[in-house]
XYZ file of C-alpha atoms in Angstrom:
512
model
C 7.697 -27.113 -35.341
C 9.270 -28.766 -32.297
C 8.949 -32.576 -32.290
C 6.904 -34.025 -29.454
C 8.658 -37.014 -27.864
C 6.532 -39.959 -26.829
C 5.549 -39.750 -23.178
C 6.405 -36.075 -22.820
C 3.680 -33.758 -21.456
C 2.016 -31.702 -24.151
C 2.936 -28.005 -24.071
C -0.011 -25.780 -23.161
C 0.052 -22.063 -23.891
C -1.209 -20.075 -20.927
C -2.097 -16.668 -22.320
C -2.014 -14.111 -19.524
C -4.240 -11.156 -20.246
C -5.718 -9.222 -17.322
C -5.100 -11.948 -14.737
C -1.478 -11.150 -13.934
C -1.050 -13.328 -10.833
C -0.294 -16.931 -9.851
C -2.711 -17.106 -6.895
C -6.465 -17.611 -7.374
C -5.926 -18.070 -11.095
C -8.177 -20.800 -12.511
C -6.603 -20.572 -15.966
C -3.147 -21.284 -14.563
C -4.344 -24.348 -12.655
C -6.254 -25.626 -15.668
C -3.168 -25.291 -17.845
C -1.230 -27.280 -15.250
C -3.784 -30.074 -15.535
C -3.429 -30.225 -19.303
C 0.358 -30.341 -19.726
C 3.551 -28.324 -19.480
C 2.627 -24.694 -18.991
C 4.088 -22.069 -21.317
C 3.260 -18.726 -19.649
C 2.819 -16.041 -22.290
C 2.061 -12.335 -22.286
C 1.548 -10.553 -25.594
C 2.315 -6.851 -25.863
C -0.097 -5.875 -28.625
C 0.739 -2.651 -30.469
C -2.845 -2.519 -31.740
C -4.166 -2.346 -28.200
C -1.891 0.539 -27.290
C -2.872 2.415 -30.456
C -6.451 2.711 -29.191
C -7.778 6.123 -28.093
C -8.342 4.923 -24.514
C -4.687 3.851 -23.988
C -1.883 5.884 -22.427
C 1.744 5.700 -21.405
C 0.866 5.864 -17.703
C -1.209 2.720 -18.064
C 1.570 1.001 -19.980
C 4.128 1.905 -17.318
C 1.875 0.380 -14.653
C 1.481 -2.745 -16.795
C 5.247 -3.152 -17.229
C 5.765 -3.021 -13.474
C 3.010 -5.588 -12.985
C 4.578 -7.880 -15.577
C 7.897 -7.665 -13.771
C 6.206 -8.812 -10.595
C 4.460 -11.682 -12.397
C 7.738 -12.779 -13.974
C 9.403 -12.870 -10.569
C 6.559 -14.981 -9.146
C 6.741 -17.417 -12.068
C 10.498 -17.718 -11.723
C 10.054 -18.536 -8.046
C 7.943 -21.506 -9.206
C 10.665 -22.653 -11.619
C 9.129 -21.146 -14.754
C 9.306 -17.797 -16.499
C 7.108 -15.335 -18.354
C 7.536 -15.390 -22.114
C 6.888 -11.944 -23.534
C 6.239 -11.512 -27.230
C 5.362 -8.335 -29.137
C 2.883 -8.342 -31.992
C -0.682 -9.103 -32.998
C -2.149 -11.917 -30.905
C -2.990 -14.239 -33.819
C 0.471 -13.871 -35.328
C 2.227 -14.416 -32.004
C 0.123 -17.427 -31.115
C 0.621 -19.007 -34.528
C 4.388 -18.528 -34.289
C 4.398 -20.099 -30.837
C 2.265 -23.006 -32.050
C 4.766 -23.710 -34.789
C 7.678 -23.289 -32.399
C 6.369 -25.618 -29.696
C 3.758 -27.840 -31.282
C 1.205 -26.717 -28.688
C -2.394 -27.424 -29.592
C -3.976 -26.221 -26.346
C -4.522 -22.608 -25.330
C -5.876 -21.505 -21.957
C -6.721 -18.000 -20.791
C -9.191 -16.098 -18.661
C -12.263 -14.461 -20.109
C -11.738 -10.755 -20.600
C -14.372 -8.067 -20.495
C -12.457 -5.302 -22.209
C -13.070 -2.645 -24.813
C -14.336 -3.021 -28.384
C -10.836 -3.678 -29.663
C -10.215 -6.592 -27.294
C -13.618 -8.086 -28.159
C -12.649 -8.062 -31.845
C -9.201 -9.494 -31.102
C -10.691 -12.382 -29.164
C -13.007 -13.175 -32.044
C -9.988 -13.272 -34.363
C -8.132 -15.584 -31.964
C -11.152 -17.883 -31.772
C -11.243 -18.095 -35.566
C -7.508 -18.830 -35.705
C -7.776 -21.528 -33.037
C -10.635 -23.233 -34.854
C -8.751 -23.112 -38.137
C -5.558 -24.553 -36.686
C -7.183 -27.225 -34.539
C -6.118 -25.494 -31.322
C -8.460 -26.031 -28.395
C -8.900 -22.701 -26.628
C -10.440 -22.798 -23.188
C -11.394 -19.564 -21.430
C -12.141 -19.552 -17.715
C -13.971 -16.772 -15.851
C -12.083 -14.792 -13.243
C -14.918 -12.508 -12.212
C -18.669 -12.736 -11.780
C -19.329 -11.666 -15.375
C -21.351 -14.268 -17.261
C -20.708 -14.730 -20.963
C -23.451 -15.451 -23.471
C -27.181 -15.725 -22.826
C -28.097 -15.657 -19.154
C -30.844 -14.545 -16.830
C -30.051 -11.363 -14.906
C -32.559 -12.433 -12.237
C -30.083 -14.878 -10.731
C -26.956 -12.832 -11.277
C -26.500 -11.457 -7.748
C -26.818 -14.927 -6.207
C -24.348 -16.269 -8.762
C -21.901 -13.524 -7.905
C -22.150 -14.131 -4.175
C -21.646 -17.882 -4.547
C -18.542 -17.289 -6.636
C -17.077 -14.797 -4.172
C -17.718 -17.187 -1.254
C -15.631 -19.987 -2.762
C -12.194 -20.778 -1.399
C -9.243 -19.056 -3.023
C -7.315 -21.168 -5.508
C -3.698 -21.819 -4.469
C -0.711 -21.153 -6.652
C 0.775 -24.350 -8.125
C 3.674 -25.718 -6.056
C 5.980 -25.710 -9.079
C 5.991 -25.194 -12.823
C 8.203 -26.690 -15.537
C 11.224 -24.833 -16.812
C 10.591 -22.763 -19.930
C 13.155 -22.785 -22.745
C 11.745 -19.999 -24.870
C 13.149 -16.567 -25.583
C 11.267 -13.354 -24.893
C 11.099 -10.119 -26.785
C 12.293 -7.080 -24.854
C 9.509 -4.935 -23.493
C 9.166 -1.974 -25.862
C 9.138 1.470 -24.389
C 6.047 3.632 -24.603
C 7.369 5.661 -27.515
C 7.929 2.504 -29.575
C 4.221 1.748 -29.168
C 3.299 5.214 -30.375
C 2.306 6.466 -26.936
C 2.922 10.139 -26.365
C 4.747 11.726 -23.469
C 2.644 11.316 -20.347
C 4.361 12.591 -17.213
C 2.446 11.477 -14.153
C 4.664 12.129 -11.128
C 2.095 10.920 -8.603
C 1.230 7.690 -10.406
C 0.724 4.480 -8.450
C 3.151 1.664 -9.173
C 2.232 -1.804 -10.299
C 3.033 -5.284 -9.078
C 1.483 -7.966 -6.905
C 3.551 -6.921 -3.892
C 2.164 -3.386 -4.109
C -1.376 -4.738 -4.313
C -0.942 -6.980 -1.267
C 0.566 -4.135 0.754
C -2.315 -1.821 -0.154
C -4.929 -4.419 0.758
C -3.299 -5.035 4.123
C -2.868 -1.373 5.008
C -6.432 -0.589 3.948
C -7.966 -3.379 6.025
C -5.882 -2.700 9.120
C -5.209 1.044 9.092
C -6.327 3.326 6.273
C -9.855 2.016 5.781
C -11.262 2.864 9.201
C -12.685 6.188 7.958
C -13.476 4.912 4.460
C -17.253 5.356 4.672
C -17.160 9.053 5.542
C -13.896 10.038 3.848
C -14.214 8.370 0.442
C -15.996 11.321 -1.189
C -13.540 14.030 -0.185
C -10.685 14.714 -2.601
C -8.121 15.135 0.175
C -8.938 12.326 2.607
C -10.162 9.935 -0.079
C -6.691 9.554 -1.549
C -5.632 7.797 1.651
C -8.906 6.382 2.988
C -9.769 4.561 -0.253
C -8.108 1.207 -0.830
C -6.364 2.313 -4.064
C -6.650 -1.273 -5.295
C -8.463 -0.347 -8.512
C -5.472 -0.435 -10.929
C -4.364 -3.785 -9.501
C -7.874 -5.196 -9.865
C -8.045 -3.875 -13.423
C -4.945 -5.842 -14.465
C -5.679 -8.809 -12.239
C -2.595 -8.617 -10.018
C -5.207 -9.153 -7.319
C -8.409 -11.082 -7.968
C -11.815 -9.681 -6.969
C -12.350 -12.751 -4.794
C -9.111 -12.116 -2.917
C -10.326 -8.622 -2.033
C -13.784 -9.882 -1.042
C -12.471 -12.743 1.097
C -9.835 -10.661 2.869
C -12.443 -8.007 3.633
C -14.906 -10.617 4.905
C -12.262 -12.022 7.240
C -11.597 -8.540 8.594
C -15.349 -7.979 9.007
C -15.568 -11.059 11.199
C -12.626 -9.846 13.256
C -14.161 -6.419 13.988
C -17.751 -7.588 14.426
C -19.330 -6.068 17.513
C -16.780 -3.273 17.885
C -17.737 0.393 17.798
C -14.714 1.703 15.967
C -16.220 2.581 12.595
C -14.624 -0.417 10.926
C -17.819 -2.411 10.419
C -19.568 0.335 8.481
C -16.536 1.112 6.354
C -15.901 -2.516 5.458
C -19.555 -3.049 4.610
C -19.373 -0.060 2.274
C -16.243 -1.441 0.656
C -17.889 -4.808 0.059
C -20.756 -2.951 -1.569
C -18.374 -1.221 -3.966
C -16.727 -4.520 -4.867
C -20.158 -5.957 -5.681
C -21.153 -2.947 -7.781
C -17.842 -3.269 -9.643
C -18.832 -6.757 -10.808
C -22.360 -5.589 -11.598
C -21.177 -2.895 -13.985
C -18.580 -5.080 -15.679
C -21.454 -7.440 -16.460
C -23.156 -4.569 -18.290
C -20.164 -4.227 -20.613
C -20.099 -7.976 -21.171
C -23.785 -7.937 -22.091
C -23.623 -4.889 -24.355
C -20.123 -4.003 -25.629
C -21.639 -1.261 -27.793
C -22.106 0.990 -24.763
C -18.549 2.170 -25.402
C -19.844 4.275 -28.294
C -23.653 3.914 -28.493
C -26.025 5.453 -25.963
C -27.456 2.768 -23.711
C -30.901 4.251 -24.321
C -31.007 4.695 -28.080
C -33.226 7.799 -27.908
C -30.155 9.729 -26.746
C -28.142 8.993 -29.893
C -27.120 12.253 -31.509
C -28.323 14.406 -28.624
C -24.963 16.135 -28.362
C -22.895 17.262 -31.341
C -20.649 14.566 -32.828
C -17.762 17.021 -32.963
C -17.058 18.842 -29.707
C -16.582 22.546 -29.262
C -12.781 22.609 -29.574
C -12.217 25.478 -27.151
C -14.424 23.993 -24.453
C -12.892 20.551 -24.839
C -9.349 21.898 -24.599
C -10.163 23.973 -21.516
C -11.759 20.989 -19.792
C -8.900 18.637 -20.686
C -6.260 21.031 -19.351
C -8.106 22.106 -16.214
C -8.609 25.646 -17.457
C -12.399 26.007 -17.435
C -12.416 28.893 -14.957
C -14.369 26.686 -12.521
C -11.856 26.221 -9.688
C -12.965 22.903 -8.248
C -13.334 21.348 -11.705
C -9.890 22.557 -12.706
C -8.335 21.368 -9.444
C -9.792 17.884 -9.929
C -8.605 17.652 -13.520
C -5.105 18.892 -12.711
C -4.890 16.441 -9.818
C -5.944 13.601 -12.123
C -3.378 14.593 -14.738
C -0.616 14.532 -12.132
C -1.607 11.405 -10.194
C -3.681 9.157 -12.457
C -6.333 8.765 -9.753
C -9.313 10.670 -8.431
C -12.034 9.639 -6.016
C -15.294 8.569 -7.588
C -17.454 11.576 -6.717
C -14.955 13.891 -8.327
C -14.720 11.656 -11.417
C -18.478 11.881 -11.677
C -18.406 15.638 -11.389
C -15.780 15.985 -14.137
C -17.899 13.885 -16.462
C -21.094 15.657 -15.482
C -19.643 19.102 -16.174
C -18.288 17.945 -19.542
C -21.592 16.386 -20.601
C -24.075 18.895 -19.218
C -22.522 22.303 -18.648
C -20.122 22.107 -21.612
C -22.430 19.899 -23.735
C -19.521 17.856 -25.074
C -19.990 14.378 -26.624
C -19.435 11.764 -23.942
C -17.535 9.479 -26.298
C -14.709 12.019 -26.669
C -14.532 13.144 -23.066
C -14.843 9.532 -21.927
C -11.782 8.610 -23.965
C -9.794 11.450 -22.431
C -10.629 10.376 -18.897
C -9.897 6.750 -19.785
C -6.362 7.736 -20.791
C -5.817 9.636 -17.561
C -7.039 6.856 -15.267
C -4.227 4.494 -14.376
C -6.985 2.193 -13.138
C -9.017 2.313 -16.359
C -11.517 -0.565 -16.331
C -13.687 -0.448 -19.484
C -16.711 -2.137 -17.926
C -16.948 0.344 -15.099
C -15.762 3.355 -17.032
C -18.205 3.376 -19.917
C -21.199 2.492 -17.772
C -20.371 5.383 -15.492
C -19.627 7.773 -18.366
C -23.150 7.164 -19.624
C -24.703 7.390 -16.163
C -23.103 10.785 -15.608
C -24.150 11.932 -19.095
C -27.828 11.050 -18.696
C -27.931 8.551 -21.593
C -28.972 5.368 -19.773
C -32.677 6.207 -19.522
C -32.988 4.326 -16.212
C -30.952 6.425 -13.788
C -31.826 9.539 -11.875
C -30.718 12.660 -13.712
C -27.921 14.179 -11.662
C -26.226 17.378 -12.758
C -23.430 18.264 -10.386
C -23.102 21.912 -9.453
C -19.300 22.363 -9.497
C -19.437 25.432 -7.268
C -21.489 23.639 -4.630
C -19.245 20.579 -4.881
C -16.239 22.779 -4.206
C -17.835 24.224 -1.082
C -19.091 20.833 0.126
C -16.106 18.619 -0.612
C -13.284 21.128 -0.137
C -14.638 23.487 2.536
C -11.189 24.689 3.607
C -10.032 25.172 0.029
C -6.821 23.220 0.627
C -7.323 20.875 -2.321
C -8.354 23.641 -4.710
C -5.414 25.846 -3.760
C -2.947 22.947 -4.013
C -3.828 22.284 -7.643
C -4.743 25.836 -8.703
C -1.883 27.997 -7.420
C -3.049 30.683 -9.865
C -5.829 31.364 -7.340
C -3.359 32.206 -4.572
C -4.466 35.825 -4.249
C -8.205 35.105 -4.196
C -9.806 35.400 -0.733
C -11.320 32.249 0.737
C -14.901 33.480 0.415
C -14.467 33.833 -3.363
C -12.264 30.797 -3.984
C -14.927 28.698 -5.739
C -16.390 31.719 -7.558
C -13.438 34.027 -8.282
C -15.455 35.879 -10.929
C -17.399 37.490 -8.080
C -14.222 38.994 -6.623
C -13.328 42.569 -7.508
C -9.619 41.857 -7.410
C -7.414 40.394 -10.117
C -6.130 36.847 -10.396
C -4.079 35.099 -13.064
C -6.941 32.712 -13.674
C -9.340 32.392 -16.638
C -12.977 33.469 -16.404
C -15.560 30.645 -16.455
C -16.228 29.387 -19.965
C -19.943 28.915 -19.186
C -22.539 30.256 -16.808
C -23.041 27.310 -14.452
C -26.738 27.855 -13.732
C -27.792 28.681 -17.293
C -25.800 25.778 -18.775
C -27.292 23.306 -16.293
C -30.803 24.575 -17.010
C -30.368 24.148 -20.777
C -28.950 20.648 -20.368
C -31.720 19.561 -18.025
C -34.373 20.752 -20.456
C -32.711 18.919 -23.360
C -32.448 15.642 -21.442
C -36.010 15.802 -20.150
C -37.385 16.630 -23.569
C -36.086 13.285 -24.802
C -37.713 11.483 -21.884
C -41.085 12.847 -22.984
C -40.848 11.386 -26.488
C -43.074 8.561 -27.608
C -41.482 5.157 -27.146
C -39.028 6.347 -24.502
C -40.552 4.195 -21.768
C -40.480 1.064 -23.917
C -36.790 1.473 -24.633
C -36.123 2.255 -20.956
C -37.890 -0.973 -20.035
C -35.570 -2.876 -22.387
C -32.497 -1.331 -20.774
C -33.838 -2.005 -17.299
C -34.588 -5.651 -18.067
C -31.202 -6.262 -19.628
C -28.948 -4.385 -17.243
C -30.531 -3.422 -13.936
C -29.757 -5.433 -10.823
C -32.612 -7.576 -9.527
C -31.165 -7.752 -6.049
C -29.156 -5.202 -4.135
C -25.487 -5.976 -4.910
C -24.582 -4.973 -1.348
C -25.436 -8.550 -0.413
C -22.210 -10.257 0.494
C -20.796 -12.856 2.804
C -19.594 -11.848 6.225
C -20.242 -14.792 8.528
C -19.866 -17.652 6.027
C -23.549 -17.653 5.175
C -25.720 -15.943 2.592
C -27.378 -12.773 3.897
C -31.067 -12.084 3.664
C -32.560 -10.817 0.438
C -33.385 -7.174 0.002
C -35.724 -5.277 -2.261
C -34.893 -4.970 -5.979
C -32.625 -2.126 -6.992
C -32.623 -0.077 -10.187
C -29.091 1.334 -10.305
C -30.019 4.617 -8.664
C -26.767 4.833 -6.717
C -23.965 6.641 -8.471
C -21.188 6.971 -5.870
C -20.257 3.312 -6.032
C -16.641 2.785 -6.978
C -14.277 4.445 -4.562
C -11.595 1.778 -4.296
C-alpha cells in the first residue's frame, strides 16, 4: 500500500461506468471535492460474457473510452484502465494507492450489473471504503412515490449543466491494454454500417440534428429510409453517457426558444424529440424499480405463456432475416449490418417474433440487445415486454408486417436494398411475393400472417379474462405507469401546465 504523506490530498477513486464524459458529470466534481481524483474504467470480462453483449457494442465502447482518455489528458490527468472483476480491481487499487473513497454514478443496467454493484457495496463496507453514488439521470433509487416522478424529472432537467473541472492532478498509475473482442470471448460481429463512439461524435450529431437533420423528425422518424437521417442518432452515446440526458434536453430547449414562432416544422419536431427524451427516463425508471423485468413478465399472469424453448427453425429464420416476410427480413438484415433501426421497425421485429412466431421474448430480446449498438437495458426490456403483450397495462398491438411494408416503404426502396433476392419480383407483389406466379430466390413465409396473428390475439386475451388479472394489472399500473404526461418539459425557462394522467399507451416513443 502506498504511504500517505501528511498534508497530501487523499486519493479518490472515480469509477467511470456509463458516464463517460467530463462535462455535466456530478461524480467527477464530487471526487474533485474529496481529494486527488484517480479516474478508473474497469473492463469486466463477466459483463461481456452476458447474453446481451456483443462485439459491436464493445467496439463502440472502446472508441468512447479513447475520447474520454483524451479529454482527461487535456485536463492534466489520464484514464486508468484495468481488466478484471470489479471487486478484485478495486481492492488491488485500494492497496496500491491507499484510497478509502470511491465515487461513481448510479447505474441502471442489467441483472448482472445489479449483482456486481451489490458485490462492490459489500466489499466497500468490509474494507472501510466509503462509496458514494450520484445520479446522472432522473431514475430514483429505493422507495419513492411515482406520483411526483415527472415533476422530479423536469426539475432535474431544468438545472444548469455542470462544468468540467478546470484541471485534474497528474495520475501515476499504469493501465492494462484494452483487450480485443476475441479475448473477451465475443464472437465475430461484422457491422459495416455501425456508428462510431466518442464525445466528439456525440456533440457533432447533436448539433447537426438541432440545426439541420431534425427539421423533418416528427414526420420522418417512423420511416426506415428517412428515419436513419432524421433521427438524432444520439442513443448509443446516451447509453454510455458520452452525452448526458440533461445536455440533450437543454440544447434542445435552447433551440426551441430560437425557433419559437416560426412556421418551418422545427417547433413540432423539437417538441416530439423532447417527448422521447422524457419517455426514455420514464422507462429507465421502470427497470430501476423492477430489475426482474429482464426475465420475468411484468404481469405475472403471462409467465409461461410461450414455450421456454423456442422453435429452433423459426428462431433461426427470424435472426437471419429469412422469414419469407420481406419487410421483416429487410429490417433485420439492415439491423445486422448497421446496429441501428428506427423504433417502429424495432417494435415490428419484436411483435412478429412474439406473436406471429410465438417465440419466448427473453430469447428474442437477447438477440436484439446484441444487435443494437445503442442497447439500453431500461428501455429495451420494457419495450420488449410491451411489444410482446406481457405488461397487462398496454394496448395489445400486433403489427401486420405486410401492411407495415406497404405503409412505411411504399416505394419498396428499403426492402429491395436489403433483400436483393427479391430483385425479380414485381412491385405489386414485393411485400407478398408468395402471391406472385413467378419464381424468386427467396424463401416462402414460415407462417400465415393472418392465422398466426389471430391465434396469438386469442391466447393473449384469454389470459386477460382470468380471475385476478385486473388486480395484478392494478399493481403494475400503480408501480410503473406515469402519473403525468412525460411530454412535459421546459421550453421557456418555466414549468409547463399539467396534463391529464397517462397510462403508457404510446409505443412509438424512442426514435433518437
